[in-house]
């Protein structure tokens, strides 16, 4: 059985597509499946934001195969780990949880780096390109720790 990891942000076009691409690149695809979703449905069916695609490409990753989808209740059954980018995503995910088992799967992604800090990956949507590189660097560090501890 593969271990399944879901990355979640608000729109599933900026942060979580980068998180999906970065983590997938660090894990054995025969053992892990990585996906992403948004708590809001504003961008369903769309490609990642062009700035996320460009930032990933700068680091040798292709995330242009991804399409935005909304987080659904059934994701609690499908996935083993559900990582929120910020507190608002975390709260929105938990609001859909029905069991203690569901709730236990949900984590703040940057707690991989600093346990219990509840630090947030800032939403880069309304900012410039540097915001996307900043997000990339945070996620790369967090995903490297997850990959090391779970491979
Ligand atoms: P994301 O960024 O949650 O990292 O995908 C956003 C993308 C779109 C919007 C907000 C955040 N929006 O309001 O459309």
PDB file of N, CA, C and O and ligand atoms in Angstrom, residues 9-17 42-43 89 123-126, ligand 1:
ATOM      1  N   UNK A   9      -3.948  24.183   0.081  1.00  0.00           N
ATOM      2  CA  UNK A   9      -3.947  25.634   0.308  1.00  0.00           C
ATOM      3  C   UNK A   9      -5.347  26.157   0.015  1.00  0.00           C
ATOM      4  O   UNK A   9      -6.316  25.393   0.084  1.00  0.00           O
ATOM      5  N   UNK A  10      -5.472  27.438  -0.318  1.00  0.00           N
ATOM      6  CA  UNK A  10      -6.806  28.007  -0.553  1.00  0.00           C
ATOM      7  C   UNK A  10      -7.278  27.731  -1.985  1.00  0.00           C
ATOM      8  O   UNK A  10      -8.336  27.135  -2.198  1.00  0.00           O
ATOM      9  N   UNK A  11      -6.488  28.148  -2.959  1.00  0.00           N
ATOM     10  CA  UNK A  11      -6.931  28.067  -4.359  1.00  0.00           C
ATOM     11  C   UNK A  11      -6.406  26.870  -5.134  1.00  0.00           C
ATOM     12  O   UNK A  11      -6.861  26.606  -6.242  1.00  0.00           O
ATOM     13  N   UNK A  12      -5.408  26.160  -4.565  1.00  0.00           N
ATOM     14  CA  UNK A  12      -4.735  25.047  -5.259  1.00  0.00           C
ATOM     15  C   UNK A  12      -4.175  25.495  -6.612  1.00  0.00           C
ATOM     16  O   UNK A  12      -4.182  24.749  -7.579  1.00  0.00           O
ATOM     17  N   UNK A  13      -3.677  26.753  -6.648  1.00  0.00           N
ATOM     18  CA  UNK A  13      -2.962  27.186  -7.862  1.00  0.00           C
ATOM     19  C   UNK A  13      -1.577  27.754  -7.554  1.00  0.00           C
ATOM     20  O   UNK A  13      -0.736  27.786  -8.447  1.00  0.00           O
ATOM     21  N   UNK A  14      -1.320  28.180  -6.324  1.00  0.00           N
ATOM     22  CA  UNK A  14      -0.006  28.773  -6.007  1.00  0.00           C
ATOM     23  C   UNK A  14       0.848  27.871  -5.115  1.00  0.00           C
ATOM     24  O   UNK A  14       1.848  27.309  -5.555  1.00  0.00           O
ATOM     25  N   UNK A  15       0.459  27.748  -3.830  1.00  0.00           N
ATOM     26  CA  UNK A  15       1.334  27.062  -2.867  1.00  0.00           C
ATOM     27  C   UNK A  15       1.272  25.546  -2.938  1.00  0.00           C
ATOM     28  O   UNK A  15       2.311  24.876  -3.026  1.00  0.00           O
ATOM     29  N   UNK A  16       0.061  24.969  -2.865  1.00  0.00           N
ATOM     30  CA  UNK A  16      -0.002  23.498  -2.798  1.00  0.00           C
ATOM     31  C   UNK A  16       0.459  22.799  -4.083  1.00  0.00           C
ATOM     32  O   UNK A  16       1.010  21.701  -3.988  1.00  0.00           O
ATOM     33  N   UNK A  17       0.306  23.414  -5.290  1.00  0.00           N
ATOM     34  CA  UNK A  17       0.900  22.754  -6.459  1.00  0.00           C
ATOM     35  C   UNK A  17       2.425  22.691  -6.367  1.00  0.00           C
ATOM     36  O   UNK A  17       3.036  21.680  -6.759  1.00  0.00           O
ATOM     37  N   UNK A  42     -12.479  28.336  -6.298  1.00  0.00           N
ATOM     38  CA  UNK A  42     -12.423  29.422  -7.282  1.00  0.00           C
ATOM     39  C   UNK A  42     -11.734  29.061  -8.588  1.00  0.00           C
ATOM     40  O   UNK A  42     -12.004  29.649  -9.624  1.00  0.00           O
ATOM     41  N   UNK A  43     -10.772  28.151  -8.524  1.00  0.00           N
ATOM     42  CA  UNK A  43      -9.915  27.919  -9.695  1.00  0.00           C
ATOM     43  C   UNK A  43      -9.972  26.484 -10.205  1.00  0.00           C
ATOM     44  O   UNK A  43      -9.054  26.037 -10.894  1.00  0.00           O
ATOM     45  N   UNK A  89      -6.296  27.495   6.150  1.00  0.00           N
ATOM     46  CA  UNK A  89      -6.498  26.207   5.458  1.00  0.00           C
ATOM     47  C   UNK A  89      -6.724  25.095   6.483  1.00  0.00           C
ATOM     48  O   UNK A  89      -7.609  24.247   6.323  1.00  0.00           O
ATOM     49  N   UNK A 123       0.618  33.437   1.566  1.00  0.00           N
ATOM     50  CA  UNK A 123      -0.054  33.378   0.269  1.00  0.00           C
ATOM     51  C   UNK A 123       0.633  34.368  -0.684  1.00  0.00           C
ATOM     52  O   UNK A 123       0.624  35.569  -0.433  1.00  0.00           O
ATOM     53  N   UNK A 124       1.229  33.871  -1.783  1.00  0.00           N
ATOM     54  CA  UNK A 124       1.993  34.769  -2.670  1.00  0.00           C
ATOM     55  C   UNK A 124       1.156  35.358  -3.801  1.00  0.00           C
ATOM     56  O   UNK A 124       1.670  36.099  -4.634  1.00  0.00           O
ATOM     57  N   UNK A 125      -0.163  35.057  -3.823  1.00  0.00           N
ATOM     58  CA  UNK A 125      -1.005  35.341  -4.993  1.00  0.00           C
ATOM     59  C   UNK A 125      -0.983  36.808  -5.394  1.00  0.00           C
ATOM     60  O   UNK A 125      -0.886  37.132  -6.574  1.00  0.00           O
ATOM     61  N   UNK A 126      -1.071  37.713  -4.409  1.00  0.00           N
ATOM     62  CA  UNK A 126      -1.153  39.147  -4.740  1.00  0.00           C
ATOM     63  C   UNK A 126       0.203  39.846  -4.734  1.00  0.00           C
ATOM     64  O   UNK A 126       0.288  41.051  -4.889  1.00  0.00           O
TER      65      UNK A 126
HETATM   66  P1  LIG B   1      -3.081  29.521  -3.146  1.00  0.00           P
HETATM   67  O1  LIG B   1      -3.166  31.073  -3.538  1.00  0.00           O
HETATM   68  O2  LIG B   1      -4.057  29.313  -2.027  1.00  0.00           O
HETATM   69  O3  LIG B   1      -1.658  29.375  -2.684  1.00  0.00           O
HETATM   70  O4  LIG B   1      -3.401  28.739  -4.389  1.00  0.00           O
HETATM   71  C1  LIG B   1      -4.364  31.713  -3.888  1.00  0.00           C
HETATM   72  C2  LIG B   1      -4.827  31.610  -5.163  1.00  0.00           C
HETATM   73  C3  LIG B   1      -5.990  32.272  -5.532  1.00  0.00           C
HETATM   74  C4  LIG B   1      -6.685  33.010  -4.599  1.00  0.00           C
HETATM   75  C5  LIG B   1      -6.207  33.104  -3.305  1.00  0.00           C
HETATM   76  C6  LIG B   1      -5.045  32.441  -2.948  1.00  0.00           C
HETATM   77  N1  LIG B   1      -7.853  33.712  -4.977  1.00  0.00           N
HETATM   78  O5  LIG B   1      -8.408  34.425  -4.128  1.00  0.00           O
HETATM   79  O6  LIG B   1      -8.317  33.593  -6.115  1.00  0.00           O
END
